[in-house]
XYZ file of C-alpha atoms in Angstrom:
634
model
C 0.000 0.000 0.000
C 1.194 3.719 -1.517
C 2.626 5.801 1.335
C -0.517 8.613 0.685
C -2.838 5.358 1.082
C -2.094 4.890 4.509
C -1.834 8.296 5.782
C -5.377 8.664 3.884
C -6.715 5.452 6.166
C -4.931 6.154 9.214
C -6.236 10.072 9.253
C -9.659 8.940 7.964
C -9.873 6.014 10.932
C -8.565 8.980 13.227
C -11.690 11.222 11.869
C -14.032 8.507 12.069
C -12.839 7.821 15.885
C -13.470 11.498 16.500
C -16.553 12.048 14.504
C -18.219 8.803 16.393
C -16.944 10.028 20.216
C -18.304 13.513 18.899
C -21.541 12.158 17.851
C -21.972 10.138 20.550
C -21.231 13.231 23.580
C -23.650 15.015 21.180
C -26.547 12.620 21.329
C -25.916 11.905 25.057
C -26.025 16.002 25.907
C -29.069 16.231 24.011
C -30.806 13.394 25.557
C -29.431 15.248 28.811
C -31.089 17.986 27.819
C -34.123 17.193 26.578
C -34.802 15.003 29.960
C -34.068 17.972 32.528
C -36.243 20.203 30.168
C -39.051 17.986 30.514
C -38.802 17.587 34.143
C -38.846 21.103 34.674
C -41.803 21.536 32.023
C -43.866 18.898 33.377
C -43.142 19.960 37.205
C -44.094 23.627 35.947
C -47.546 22.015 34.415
C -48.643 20.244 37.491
C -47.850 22.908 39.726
C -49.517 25.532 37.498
C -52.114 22.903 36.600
C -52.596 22.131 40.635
C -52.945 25.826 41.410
C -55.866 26.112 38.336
C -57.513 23.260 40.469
C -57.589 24.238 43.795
C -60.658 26.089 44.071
C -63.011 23.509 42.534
C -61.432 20.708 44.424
C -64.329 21.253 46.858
C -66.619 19.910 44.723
C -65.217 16.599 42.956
C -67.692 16.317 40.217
C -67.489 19.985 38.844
C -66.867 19.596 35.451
C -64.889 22.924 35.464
C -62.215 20.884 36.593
C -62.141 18.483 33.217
C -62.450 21.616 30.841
C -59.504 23.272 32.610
C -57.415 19.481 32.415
C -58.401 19.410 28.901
C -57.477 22.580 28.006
C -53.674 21.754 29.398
C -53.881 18.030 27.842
C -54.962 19.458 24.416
C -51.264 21.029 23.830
C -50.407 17.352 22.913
C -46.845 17.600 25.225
C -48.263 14.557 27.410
C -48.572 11.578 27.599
C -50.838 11.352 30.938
C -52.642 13.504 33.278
C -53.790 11.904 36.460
C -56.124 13.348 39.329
C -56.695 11.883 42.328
C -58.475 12.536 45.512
C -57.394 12.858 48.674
C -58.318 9.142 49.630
C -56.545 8.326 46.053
C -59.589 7.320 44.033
C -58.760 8.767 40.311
C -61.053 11.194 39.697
C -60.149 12.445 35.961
C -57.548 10.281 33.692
C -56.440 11.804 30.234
C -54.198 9.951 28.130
C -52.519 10.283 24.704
C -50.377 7.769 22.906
C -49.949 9.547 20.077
C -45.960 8.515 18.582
C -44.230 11.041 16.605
C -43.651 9.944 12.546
C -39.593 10.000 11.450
C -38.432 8.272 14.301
C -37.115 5.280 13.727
C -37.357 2.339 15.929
C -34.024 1.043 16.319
C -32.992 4.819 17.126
C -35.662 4.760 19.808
C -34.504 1.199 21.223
C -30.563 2.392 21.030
C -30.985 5.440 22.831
C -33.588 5.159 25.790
C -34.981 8.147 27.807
C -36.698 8.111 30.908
C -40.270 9.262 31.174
C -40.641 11.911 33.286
C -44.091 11.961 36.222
C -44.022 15.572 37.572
C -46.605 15.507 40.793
C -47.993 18.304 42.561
C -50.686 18.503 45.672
C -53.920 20.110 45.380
C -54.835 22.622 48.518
C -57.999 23.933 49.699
C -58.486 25.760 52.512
C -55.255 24.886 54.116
C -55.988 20.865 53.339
C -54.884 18.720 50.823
C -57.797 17.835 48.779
C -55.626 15.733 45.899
C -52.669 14.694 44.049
C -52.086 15.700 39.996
C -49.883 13.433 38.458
C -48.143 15.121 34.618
C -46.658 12.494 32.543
C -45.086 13.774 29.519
C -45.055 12.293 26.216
C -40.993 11.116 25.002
C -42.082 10.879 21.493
C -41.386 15.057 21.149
C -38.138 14.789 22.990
C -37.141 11.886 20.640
C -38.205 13.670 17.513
C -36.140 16.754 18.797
C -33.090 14.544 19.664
C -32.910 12.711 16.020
C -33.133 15.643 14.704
C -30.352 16.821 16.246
C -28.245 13.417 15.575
C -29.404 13.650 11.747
C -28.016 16.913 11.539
C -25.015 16.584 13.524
C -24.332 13.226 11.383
C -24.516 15.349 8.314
C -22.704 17.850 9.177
C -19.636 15.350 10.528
C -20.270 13.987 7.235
C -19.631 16.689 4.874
C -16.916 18.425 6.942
C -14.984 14.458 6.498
C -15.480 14.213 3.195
C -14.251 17.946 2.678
C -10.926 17.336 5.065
C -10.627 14.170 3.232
C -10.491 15.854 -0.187
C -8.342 18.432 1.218
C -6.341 15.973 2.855
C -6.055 14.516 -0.354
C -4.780 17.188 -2.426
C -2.354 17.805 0.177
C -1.132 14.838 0.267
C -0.904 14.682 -3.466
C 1.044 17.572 -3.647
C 3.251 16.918 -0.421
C 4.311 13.415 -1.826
C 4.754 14.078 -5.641
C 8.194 14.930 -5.125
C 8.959 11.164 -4.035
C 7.421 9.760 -7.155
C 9.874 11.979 -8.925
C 12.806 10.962 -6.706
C 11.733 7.544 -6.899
C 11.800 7.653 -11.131
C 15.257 9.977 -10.632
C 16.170 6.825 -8.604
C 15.038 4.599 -11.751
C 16.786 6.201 -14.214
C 20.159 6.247 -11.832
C 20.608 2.852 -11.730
C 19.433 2.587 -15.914
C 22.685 5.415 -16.230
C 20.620 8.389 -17.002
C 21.766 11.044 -13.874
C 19.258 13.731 -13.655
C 18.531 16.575 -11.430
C 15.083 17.353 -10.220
C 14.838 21.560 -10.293
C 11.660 22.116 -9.208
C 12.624 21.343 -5.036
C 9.015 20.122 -2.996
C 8.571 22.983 -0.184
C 8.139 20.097 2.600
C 11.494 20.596 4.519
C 12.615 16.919 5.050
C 11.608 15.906 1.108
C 13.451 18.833 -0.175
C 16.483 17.614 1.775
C 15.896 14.199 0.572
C 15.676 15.918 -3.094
C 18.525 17.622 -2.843
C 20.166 14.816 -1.466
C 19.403 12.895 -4.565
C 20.476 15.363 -6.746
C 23.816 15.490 -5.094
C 24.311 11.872 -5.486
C 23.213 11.731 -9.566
C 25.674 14.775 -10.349
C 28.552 13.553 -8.197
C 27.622 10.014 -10.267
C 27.262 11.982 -13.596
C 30.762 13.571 -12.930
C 32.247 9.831 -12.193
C 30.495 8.456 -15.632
C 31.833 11.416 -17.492
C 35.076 11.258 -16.301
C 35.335 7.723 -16.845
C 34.314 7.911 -20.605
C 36.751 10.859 -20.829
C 39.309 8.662 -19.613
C 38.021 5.803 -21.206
C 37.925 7.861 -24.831
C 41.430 9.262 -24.291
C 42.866 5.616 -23.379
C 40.837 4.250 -26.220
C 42.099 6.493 -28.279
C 46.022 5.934 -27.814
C 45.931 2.507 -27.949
C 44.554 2.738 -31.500
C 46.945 5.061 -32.734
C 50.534 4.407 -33.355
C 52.946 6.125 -30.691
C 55.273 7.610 -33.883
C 53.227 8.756 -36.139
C 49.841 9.179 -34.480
C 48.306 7.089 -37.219
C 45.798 4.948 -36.718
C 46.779 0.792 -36.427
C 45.624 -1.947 -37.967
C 42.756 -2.939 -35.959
C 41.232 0.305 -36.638
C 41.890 -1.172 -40.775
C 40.035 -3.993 -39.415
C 37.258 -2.193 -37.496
C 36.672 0.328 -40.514
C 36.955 -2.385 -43.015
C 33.750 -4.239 -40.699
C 31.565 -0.680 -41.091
C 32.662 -0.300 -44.817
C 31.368 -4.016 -45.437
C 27.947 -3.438 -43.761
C 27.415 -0.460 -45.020
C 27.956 -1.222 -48.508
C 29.816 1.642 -49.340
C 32.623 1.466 -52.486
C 36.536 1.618 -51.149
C 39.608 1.260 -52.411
C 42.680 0.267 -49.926
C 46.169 1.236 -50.686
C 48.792 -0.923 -49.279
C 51.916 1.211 -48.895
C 55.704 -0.013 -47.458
C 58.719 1.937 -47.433
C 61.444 0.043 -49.100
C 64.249 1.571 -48.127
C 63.992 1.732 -44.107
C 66.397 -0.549 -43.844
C 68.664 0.920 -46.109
C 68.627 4.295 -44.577
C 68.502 2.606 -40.893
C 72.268 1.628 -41.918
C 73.087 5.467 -42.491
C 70.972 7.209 -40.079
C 70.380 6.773 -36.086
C 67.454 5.875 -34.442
C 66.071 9.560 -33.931
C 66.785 9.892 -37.679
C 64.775 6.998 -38.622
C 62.073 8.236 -36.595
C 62.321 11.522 -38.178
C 62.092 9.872 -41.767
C 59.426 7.527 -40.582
C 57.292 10.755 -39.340
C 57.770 12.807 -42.613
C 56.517 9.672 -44.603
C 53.402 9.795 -42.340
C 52.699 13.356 -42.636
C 52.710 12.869 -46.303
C 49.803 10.731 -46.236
C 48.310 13.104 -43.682
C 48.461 15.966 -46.101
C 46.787 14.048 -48.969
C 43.820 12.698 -46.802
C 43.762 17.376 -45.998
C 44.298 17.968 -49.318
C 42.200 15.543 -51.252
C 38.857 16.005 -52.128
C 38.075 12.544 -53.571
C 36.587 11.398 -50.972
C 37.167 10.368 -47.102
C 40.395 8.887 -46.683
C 42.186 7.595 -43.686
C 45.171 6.631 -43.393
C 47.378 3.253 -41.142
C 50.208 2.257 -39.696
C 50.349 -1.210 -39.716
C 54.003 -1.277 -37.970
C 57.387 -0.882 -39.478
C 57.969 -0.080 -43.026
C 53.503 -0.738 -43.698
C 51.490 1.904 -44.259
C 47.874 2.066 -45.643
C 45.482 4.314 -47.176
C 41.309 3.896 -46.761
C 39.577 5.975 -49.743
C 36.134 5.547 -48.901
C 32.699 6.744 -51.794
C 35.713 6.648 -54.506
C 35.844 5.344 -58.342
C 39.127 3.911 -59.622
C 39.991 7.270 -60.911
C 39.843 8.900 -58.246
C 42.179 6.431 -56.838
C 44.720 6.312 -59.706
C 45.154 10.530 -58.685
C 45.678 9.998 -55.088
C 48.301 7.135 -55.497
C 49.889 9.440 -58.427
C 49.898 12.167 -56.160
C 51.924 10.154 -53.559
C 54.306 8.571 -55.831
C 55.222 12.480 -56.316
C 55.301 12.773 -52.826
C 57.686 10.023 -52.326
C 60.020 11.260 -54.911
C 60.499 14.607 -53.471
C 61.220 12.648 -50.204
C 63.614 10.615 -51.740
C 65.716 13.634 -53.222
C 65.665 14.925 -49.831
C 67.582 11.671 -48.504
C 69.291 11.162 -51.822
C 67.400 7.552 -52.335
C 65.855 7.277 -55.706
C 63.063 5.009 -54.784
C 61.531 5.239 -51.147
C 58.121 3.139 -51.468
C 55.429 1.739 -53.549
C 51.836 1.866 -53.544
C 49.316 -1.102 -54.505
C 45.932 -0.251 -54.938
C 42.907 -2.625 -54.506
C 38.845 -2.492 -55.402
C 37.434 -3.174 -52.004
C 34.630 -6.664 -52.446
C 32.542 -6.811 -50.233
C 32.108 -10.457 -49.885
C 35.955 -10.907 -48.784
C 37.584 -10.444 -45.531
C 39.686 -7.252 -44.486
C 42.570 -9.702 -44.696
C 41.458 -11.033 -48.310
C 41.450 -7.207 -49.309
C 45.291 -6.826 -47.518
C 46.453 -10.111 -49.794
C 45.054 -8.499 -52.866
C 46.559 -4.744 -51.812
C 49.775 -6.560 -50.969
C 49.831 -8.494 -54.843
C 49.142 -4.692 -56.565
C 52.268 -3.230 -54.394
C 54.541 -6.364 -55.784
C 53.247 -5.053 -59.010
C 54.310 -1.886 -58.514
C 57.513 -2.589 -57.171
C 58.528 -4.238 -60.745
C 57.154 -0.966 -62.718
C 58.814 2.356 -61.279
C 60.379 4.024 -58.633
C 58.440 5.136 -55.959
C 55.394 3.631 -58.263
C 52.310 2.109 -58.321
C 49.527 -0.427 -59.554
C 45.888 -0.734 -59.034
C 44.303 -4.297 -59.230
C 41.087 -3.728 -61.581
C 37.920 -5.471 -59.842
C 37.675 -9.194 -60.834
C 35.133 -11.226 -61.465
C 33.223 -12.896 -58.751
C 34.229 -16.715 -57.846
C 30.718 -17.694 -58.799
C 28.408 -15.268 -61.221
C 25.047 -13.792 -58.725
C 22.907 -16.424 -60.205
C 24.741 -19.084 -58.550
C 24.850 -17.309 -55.302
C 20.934 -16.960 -54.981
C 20.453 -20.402 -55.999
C 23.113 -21.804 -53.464
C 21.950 -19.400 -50.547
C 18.426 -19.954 -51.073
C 18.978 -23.435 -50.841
C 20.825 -23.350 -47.929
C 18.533 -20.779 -45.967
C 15.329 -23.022 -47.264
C 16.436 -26.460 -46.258
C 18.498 -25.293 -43.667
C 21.275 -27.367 -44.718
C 23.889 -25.481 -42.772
C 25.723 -26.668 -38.994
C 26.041 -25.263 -35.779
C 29.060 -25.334 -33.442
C 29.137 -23.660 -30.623
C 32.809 -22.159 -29.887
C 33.767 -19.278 -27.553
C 33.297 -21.493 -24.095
C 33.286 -18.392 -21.715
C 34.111 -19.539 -18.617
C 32.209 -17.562 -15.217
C 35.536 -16.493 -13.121
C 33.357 -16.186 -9.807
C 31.831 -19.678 -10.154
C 34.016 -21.563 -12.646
C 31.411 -22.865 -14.393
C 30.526 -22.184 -18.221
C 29.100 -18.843 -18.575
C 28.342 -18.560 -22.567
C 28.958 -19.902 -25.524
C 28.127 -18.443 -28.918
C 26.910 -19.948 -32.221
C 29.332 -20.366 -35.269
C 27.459 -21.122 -38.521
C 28.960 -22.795 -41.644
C 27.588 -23.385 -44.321
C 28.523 -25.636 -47.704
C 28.622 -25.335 -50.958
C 27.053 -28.060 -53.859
C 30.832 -29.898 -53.701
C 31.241 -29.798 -49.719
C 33.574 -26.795 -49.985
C 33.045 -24.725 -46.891
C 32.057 -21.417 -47.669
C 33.274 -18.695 -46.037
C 30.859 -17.145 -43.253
C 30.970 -13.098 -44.109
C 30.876 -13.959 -47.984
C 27.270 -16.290 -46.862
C 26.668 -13.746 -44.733
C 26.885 -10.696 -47.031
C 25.121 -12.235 -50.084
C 22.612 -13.338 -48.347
C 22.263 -9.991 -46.628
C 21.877 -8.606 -50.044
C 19.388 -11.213 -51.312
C 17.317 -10.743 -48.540
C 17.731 -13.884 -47.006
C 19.297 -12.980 -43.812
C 15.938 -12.474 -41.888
C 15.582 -16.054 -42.803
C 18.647 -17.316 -41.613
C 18.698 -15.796 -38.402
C 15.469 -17.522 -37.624
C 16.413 -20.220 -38.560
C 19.391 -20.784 -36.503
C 17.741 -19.124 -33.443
C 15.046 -22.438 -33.473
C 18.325 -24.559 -33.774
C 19.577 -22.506 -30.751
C 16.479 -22.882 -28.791
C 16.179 -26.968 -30.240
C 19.826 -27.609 -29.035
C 18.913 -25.876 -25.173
C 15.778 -28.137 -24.948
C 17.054 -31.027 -26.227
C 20.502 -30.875 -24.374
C 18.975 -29.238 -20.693
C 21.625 -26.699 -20.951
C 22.215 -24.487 -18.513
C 24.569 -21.828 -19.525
C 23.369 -18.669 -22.132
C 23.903 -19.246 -26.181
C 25.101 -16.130 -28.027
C 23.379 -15.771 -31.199
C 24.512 -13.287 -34.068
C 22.149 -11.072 -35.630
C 22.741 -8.614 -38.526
C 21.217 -4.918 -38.936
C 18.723 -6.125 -41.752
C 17.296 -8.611 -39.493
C 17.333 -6.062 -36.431
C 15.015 -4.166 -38.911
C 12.731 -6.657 -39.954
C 9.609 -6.358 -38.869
C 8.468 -9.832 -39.656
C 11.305 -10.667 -37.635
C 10.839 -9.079 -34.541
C 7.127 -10.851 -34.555
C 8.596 -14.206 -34.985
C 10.671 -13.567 -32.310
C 8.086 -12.460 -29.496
C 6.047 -15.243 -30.037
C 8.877 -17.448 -30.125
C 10.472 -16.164 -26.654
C 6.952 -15.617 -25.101
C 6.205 -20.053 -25.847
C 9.776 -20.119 -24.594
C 9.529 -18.002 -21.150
C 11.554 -20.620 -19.195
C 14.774 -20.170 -21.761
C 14.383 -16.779 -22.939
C 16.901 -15.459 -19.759
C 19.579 -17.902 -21.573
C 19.623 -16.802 -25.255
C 21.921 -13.585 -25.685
C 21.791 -12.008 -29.096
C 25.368 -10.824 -30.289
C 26.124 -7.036 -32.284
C 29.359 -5.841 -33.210
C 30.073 -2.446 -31.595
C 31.199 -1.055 -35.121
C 27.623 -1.680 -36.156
C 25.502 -0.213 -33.396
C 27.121 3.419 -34.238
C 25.395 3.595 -37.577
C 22.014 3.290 -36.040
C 22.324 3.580 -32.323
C 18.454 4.270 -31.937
C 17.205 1.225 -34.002
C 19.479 -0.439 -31.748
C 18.413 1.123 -28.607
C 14.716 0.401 -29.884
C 15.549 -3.630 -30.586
C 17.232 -3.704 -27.044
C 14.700 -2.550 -24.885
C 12.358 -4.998 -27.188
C 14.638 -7.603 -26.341
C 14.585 -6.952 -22.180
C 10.873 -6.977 -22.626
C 10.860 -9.936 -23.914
C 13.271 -11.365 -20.683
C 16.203 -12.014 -23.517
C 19.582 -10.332 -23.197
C 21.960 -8.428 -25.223
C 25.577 -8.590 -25.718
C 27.833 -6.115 -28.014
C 30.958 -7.420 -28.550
C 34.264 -6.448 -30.650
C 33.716 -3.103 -28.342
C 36.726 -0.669 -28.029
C 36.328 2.716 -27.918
C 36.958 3.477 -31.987
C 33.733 1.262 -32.743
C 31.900 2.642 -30.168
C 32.200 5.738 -27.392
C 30.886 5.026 -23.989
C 28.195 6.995 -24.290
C 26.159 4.720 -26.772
C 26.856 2.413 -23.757
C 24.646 4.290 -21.336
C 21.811 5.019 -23.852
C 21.862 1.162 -24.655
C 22.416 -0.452 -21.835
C 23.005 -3.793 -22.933
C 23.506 -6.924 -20.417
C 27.216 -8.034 -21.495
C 30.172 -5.905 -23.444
C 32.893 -8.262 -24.547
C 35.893 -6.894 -25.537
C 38.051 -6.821 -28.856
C 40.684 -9.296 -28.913
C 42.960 -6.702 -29.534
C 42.305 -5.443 -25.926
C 43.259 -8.824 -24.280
C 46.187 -9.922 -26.098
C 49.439 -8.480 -24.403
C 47.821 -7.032 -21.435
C 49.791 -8.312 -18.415
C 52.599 -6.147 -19.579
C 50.458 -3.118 -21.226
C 49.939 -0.523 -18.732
C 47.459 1.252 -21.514
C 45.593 -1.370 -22.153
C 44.935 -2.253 -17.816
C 43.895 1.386 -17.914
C 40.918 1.000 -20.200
C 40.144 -2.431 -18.935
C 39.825 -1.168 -15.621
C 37.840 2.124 -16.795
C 35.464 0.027 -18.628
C 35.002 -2.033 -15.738
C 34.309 0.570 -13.302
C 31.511 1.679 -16.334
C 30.155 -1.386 -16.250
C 29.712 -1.735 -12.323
C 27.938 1.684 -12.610
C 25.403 0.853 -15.504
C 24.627 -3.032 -14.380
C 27.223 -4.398 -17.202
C 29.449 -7.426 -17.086
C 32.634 -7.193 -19.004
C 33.667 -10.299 -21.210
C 36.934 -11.183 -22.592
C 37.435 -13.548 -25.711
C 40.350 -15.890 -27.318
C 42.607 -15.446 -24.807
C 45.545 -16.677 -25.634
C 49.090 -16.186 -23.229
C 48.915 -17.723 -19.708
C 49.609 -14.400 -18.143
C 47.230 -12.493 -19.729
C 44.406 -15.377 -18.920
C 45.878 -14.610 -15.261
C 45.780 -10.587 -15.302
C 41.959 -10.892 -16.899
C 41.328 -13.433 -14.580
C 42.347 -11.422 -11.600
C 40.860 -7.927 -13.021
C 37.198 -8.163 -12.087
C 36.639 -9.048 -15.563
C 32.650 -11.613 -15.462
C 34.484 -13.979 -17.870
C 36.520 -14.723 -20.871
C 36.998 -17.392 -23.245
C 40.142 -18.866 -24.194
C-alpha cells in the first residue's frame, strides 16, 4: 500500500474515531437535555395545573375541573394527566399515545430516555384535597433529539469528506516529489543522472531531493570522467605512438563498417622500401624523423584531397595504408599518383631514388579485411617491378561464382536449412568456474562440400534478402539444441542490422520467446560495436524490445573506436565483450589495464558485465582473470 494510502486510512480512521466520540457526547447532551427540560416543564404544568384546580377541588364532580385538564392536555406535550383525591380514588384520567412519525425504531430502542411523572398537591383551605400526576409524552423529545443526531451526522459527514479531499490534495502535492525521486532513482541505476529543479517545499523531502540530486551529479561527474578517460585511453591505444596514425585494428574495425554499409573503397597498401637501407646510415632519432615525414605525407593528402574520405594506417614498421572511402578507380589512380610524387620529393631529400610503392585494390565486399590486404599486398609487388616510388591498381575481378549461382546456393541453404552449428567461444564464469556462454558459429557448404566462407554467406545473403531467414532459422536450432541438451549456460546468437530491422522478424521472435519463457533469460543475441554506431536508436529500440521480452543483449568487438561510452549508457546492454585486440598483451600493457579497468568501473555503474574472448598467453588469462573481468573465453 502507496505511502498517501495509509496516511489517507490512518487520518480517515482517526476522523471517524473522533466524529463517532463527537456524535456520541452530542446525542448523550441532548438526551441530557431534553430530559431535565421535561422535568422542569412537566413539574411547571402540574404545579400551574394544581394551582388552576384548587378552588373547585371542593366539589369533585365539577366539570370545570375536566375543561380546565383538557385545556392543558390538548397542547399534545403529554402523555398522561392523572387526578386523584385525597383518599386516592382517580377522579379524571387523560391519556394520549400519540408517537411522533420520522423516528425510527431502532434509534428509539438504542438510545432510551426516561419518562418523566411531575406531581404536585392540590390545597384547599389549608388541606390537601388531591394529588395531579403530569406524565409527559418522550415521542417530542425523541423527535427533537434525532433531529439533532441527523443533523449533527450530516454535518460530521460533509466536513470528512471535505478534510478528506483536502487531505487529499495535500497529500498529493506533499508526496509528488517522491514519485519523482523515486523515477530519478530509476533512471540512476538505468545510467541516465538527472537533477530534479523544481525542489518540494516540505522541509525533510526537499532535503531528501537535494540529497538525490547530489548523489546523480557527483555520479554523472564519475560516468563522465570515466568515458573521458576511457575515450582518451581508447584512443592511444589505436593510434601508433610515432606517427599518431591509426593501427591496424582500426583497418580492421573500418573495413567491418565499410562491409555493412555497402559503401565502395579502395585500400592502398603502402611499405617503405628503403627503411632498412637508410637505418644503416641514419640513427634511431633519424629513422624516426624519416618515418614521421613519410606519415605526414599521407596526412596531407587525406587534408588535401577532395576525392573522398580517406584515412590513413600504420600497420608497424615499413607498412602503411590508405582507406579511400565513396571513390571510383579514378579517383584512386590521382591519389596514389599524387603520392608517388610525394615520395620522390622525399627521396631527393635523402638522396634515395626510390623510397616506397603503392598497390591499390577495389574493395569486395564479400571478402575479408585480410582477403582485401592479400590483394593490396599483390598490386604493391606489381608496382615494385614498374617504377620508382610507383604504383599499380588491381582492376575489380570477377566474382568466384556469377550472382545467379549465389541466390540459388543461398536460397537453398537458408530453405532447407542445410547449414551446422558449433558452438565455440566457451566463456568460462571467473566467480563460479562454471561455463558462462557460448556463442553460435554457422557454416555453411557449398554443392561440392567446400566450406564457404561465413561473411561472404553472410553478405550475399544480406543482399538477397535472405538474412531475416537465416537468423530464424538458426535461433530455433539454438532454442532446439537448449531443450534437447537441458543446458544451462546462455547461447550467443549473431544477428545482422537487416534482421534487427525486420519487422516480420521481430514478430517471430516475441512469439517465439513468449512459448519459450523458461529459456528466454539464456539466449543472448550478439552485435558488433562497429555496427551499433550507424544506427544507435534502431538499436536502442531492438534492445529494450529484447529486455521486454526477458532475452539479453551482448555487443561485442567493443573498443572505444567502434563505439564511445556513451552509446553504452543510452543502450544499456547486459554483457560488453571486448576486442581481442584489448586482451592480447595485457599483463605487460599498462594502456591497455587502464581502459580495462575504466570500462570495468563503467560497467559496475550501468549493471554491465565485461567479457573477454580468445585469450591466448597464460599471463594475460591470469591478469583478466584477476581484473574483475565476469568472464573470458580462451
Amino acid at each position: 500500500m502507496s505511502l498517501s494510502k495509509q496516511l489517507l486510512v490512518l487520518i480517515s480512521a482517526l476522523f471517524l474515531m473522533i466524529f463517532s466520540v463527537n456524535i456520541i457526547l452530542s446525542i448523550n447532551n441532548s438526551r441530557s437535555y431534553l430530559e431535565g427540560e421535561a422535568k422542569i416543564h412537566a413539574q411547571d404544568t402540574a404545579t400551574s395545573l394544581g394551582l388552576s384546580l384548587s378552588p373547585y377541588m371542593h366539589n369533585e364532580t365539577d366539570p370545570v375541573i375536566k375543561t380546565i385538564m383538557n385545556a392543558i392536555f390538548d397542547r399534545g406535550y403529554y402523555q398522561q394527566i392523572r387526578l386523584l383525591n385525597v383518599e386516592d380514588q382517580v377522579l379524571v384520567t387523560l391519556s394520549n399515545k400519540k408517537v411522533f412519525e420520522g423516528v425510527p425504531d431502532w434509534f428509539v430502542k438504542l438510545i432510551p430516555m426516561k419518562t418523566v411523572v411531575a406531581e404536585s398537591e392540590i390545597s384547599t383551605s389549608w388541606s390537601i384535597s388531591g394529588m395531579i400526576y403530569v406524565t409527559l409524552n418522550p415521542s417530542y423529545a425523541y423527535l427533537k433529539l434525532y433531529q439533532q443526531a441527523v443533523r449533527s451526522f450530516y454535518y460530521s459527514l460533509s466536513a470528512f469528506i471535505l478534510s478528506i479531499s483536502l487531505l487529499f490534495l495535500l497529500l498529493r502535492i506533499t508526496l509528488s516529489p517522491l514519485k519523482k525521486i523515486n523515477q530519478m532513482a530509476l533512471n540512476i541505476a538505468k545510467g541516465h543522472f538527472q537533477v530534479i529543479e523544481h525542489l518540494p517545499w516540505t522541509t525533510e523531502v526537499r532535503n531528501v531531493t537535494l540529497s538525490m540530486n547530489i548523489m546523480s551529479s557527483k555520479l554523472a561527474a564519475v560516468i563522465n570522467n570515466l568515458n573521458t578517460k576511457l575515450d582518451g585511453i581508447g584512443r592511444k591505444l589505436q593510434q601508433d605512438e610515432l606517427t599518431g596514425l591509426n593501427k591496424k585494428e582500426s583497418f580492421h574495425t573500418e573495413m567491418e563498417r565499410l562491409r555493412v554499409s555497402g559503401i565502395d573503397a579502395f585500400v592502398m597498401f603502402i611499405k617503405i622500401d628503403q627503411l632498412s637501407a637508410l637505418a644503416l646510415k641514419l640513427n634511431d632519432a633519424s629513422i624516426d624523423q624519416f618515418i614521421n615525414e613519410f606519415a605526414d605525407i599521407l596526412i596531407r593528402v587525406t587534408e588535401q584531397t577532395n576525392q573522398g574520405e580517406i584515412l590513413a594506417y600504420r600497420f608497424g614498421g615499413s607498412k602503411f595504408a590508405l582507406l579511400m572511402q565513396q571513390a571510383t578507380q579514378k579517383q584512386a589512380e590521382q591519389v596514389a599518383l599524387q603520392l608517388s610524387h610525394y615520395f620522390s620529393e622525399l627521396g631527393k631529400k635523402h638522396q634515395q631514388a626510390d623510397i616506397a610503392h603503392i598497390g591499390v585494390t577495389a574493395v569486395n565486399h564479400l571478402n575479408s579485411s585480410e582477403s582485401i590486404l592479400l590483394a593490396a599486398n599483390e598490386a604493391y609487388k606489381q608496382a615494385r617491378l614498374i617504377a620508382n616510388n610507383g604504383y599499380y591498381i588491381r582492376t575489380r575481378g570477377d566474382q568466384a561464382k556469377d550472382i545467379e549461382e549465389w541466390k540459388n546456393l543461398i536460397f537453398k541453404i537458408v530453405d532447407d536449412q542445410s547449414y551446422q552449428l558449433n558452438f565455440i567461444g566457451q566463456t568460462e564464469d571467473f566467480p563460479t568456474g562454471q561455463l558462462l556462454m557460448e556463442e553460435v558459429f554457422t557454416q555453411a557448404f557449398d554443392a561440392q562440400g567446400k566450406l564457404i566462407a561465413i561473411g561472404t554467406f553472410v553478405s550475399i545473403a544480406e543482399q538477397l534478402e535472405k538474412i531475416a531467414d537465416l537468423d530464424q532459422g538458426i535461433g530455433l536450432k539454438v532454442i532446439e539444441y537448449i531443450k534437447t541438451n537441458n543446458i544451462r549456460h546462455a547461447i550467443a546468437i549473431n544477428l545482422s542490422i537487416n534482421t534487427i530491422k525486420n519487422i516480420a522478424f521481430r514478430s517471430w521472435l516475441s512469439s517465439v520467446l513468449m512459448r519459450n519463457k523458461k529459456i528466454s533469460q539464456q539466449l543472448v543475441f550478439s552485435i558488433s560495436a562497429y555496427a551499433v554506431t550507424k544506427e544507435v536508436k534502431v538499436y536502442q529500440e531492438f534492445i529494450d524490445f529484447l529486455h521486454k521480452l526477458n532475452a539479453r543483449v551482448m555487443i561485442k568487438r567493443f573498443d572505444t573506436q567502434s563505439m564511445s561510452a556513451e552509446v553504452i549508457e543510452e543502450l544499456r546492454p547486459d554483457f560488453i565483450r571486448l576486442s581481442r585486440d584489448l586482451s592480447e598483451g595485457i599483463a605487460k600493457d599498462q594502456e591497455k589495464k587502464a581502459f580495462v579497468e575504466t570500462i570495468l568501473a563503467i560497467g559496475e555503474l550501468l549493471d554491465i558485465d565485461i567479457l573477454a574472448e580468445n585469450i591466448q598467453a597464460e599471463d594475460d588469462y591470469i591478469y583478466i582473470k584477476n581484473s574483475g573481468i565476469a568472464g573470458a573465453s580462451r
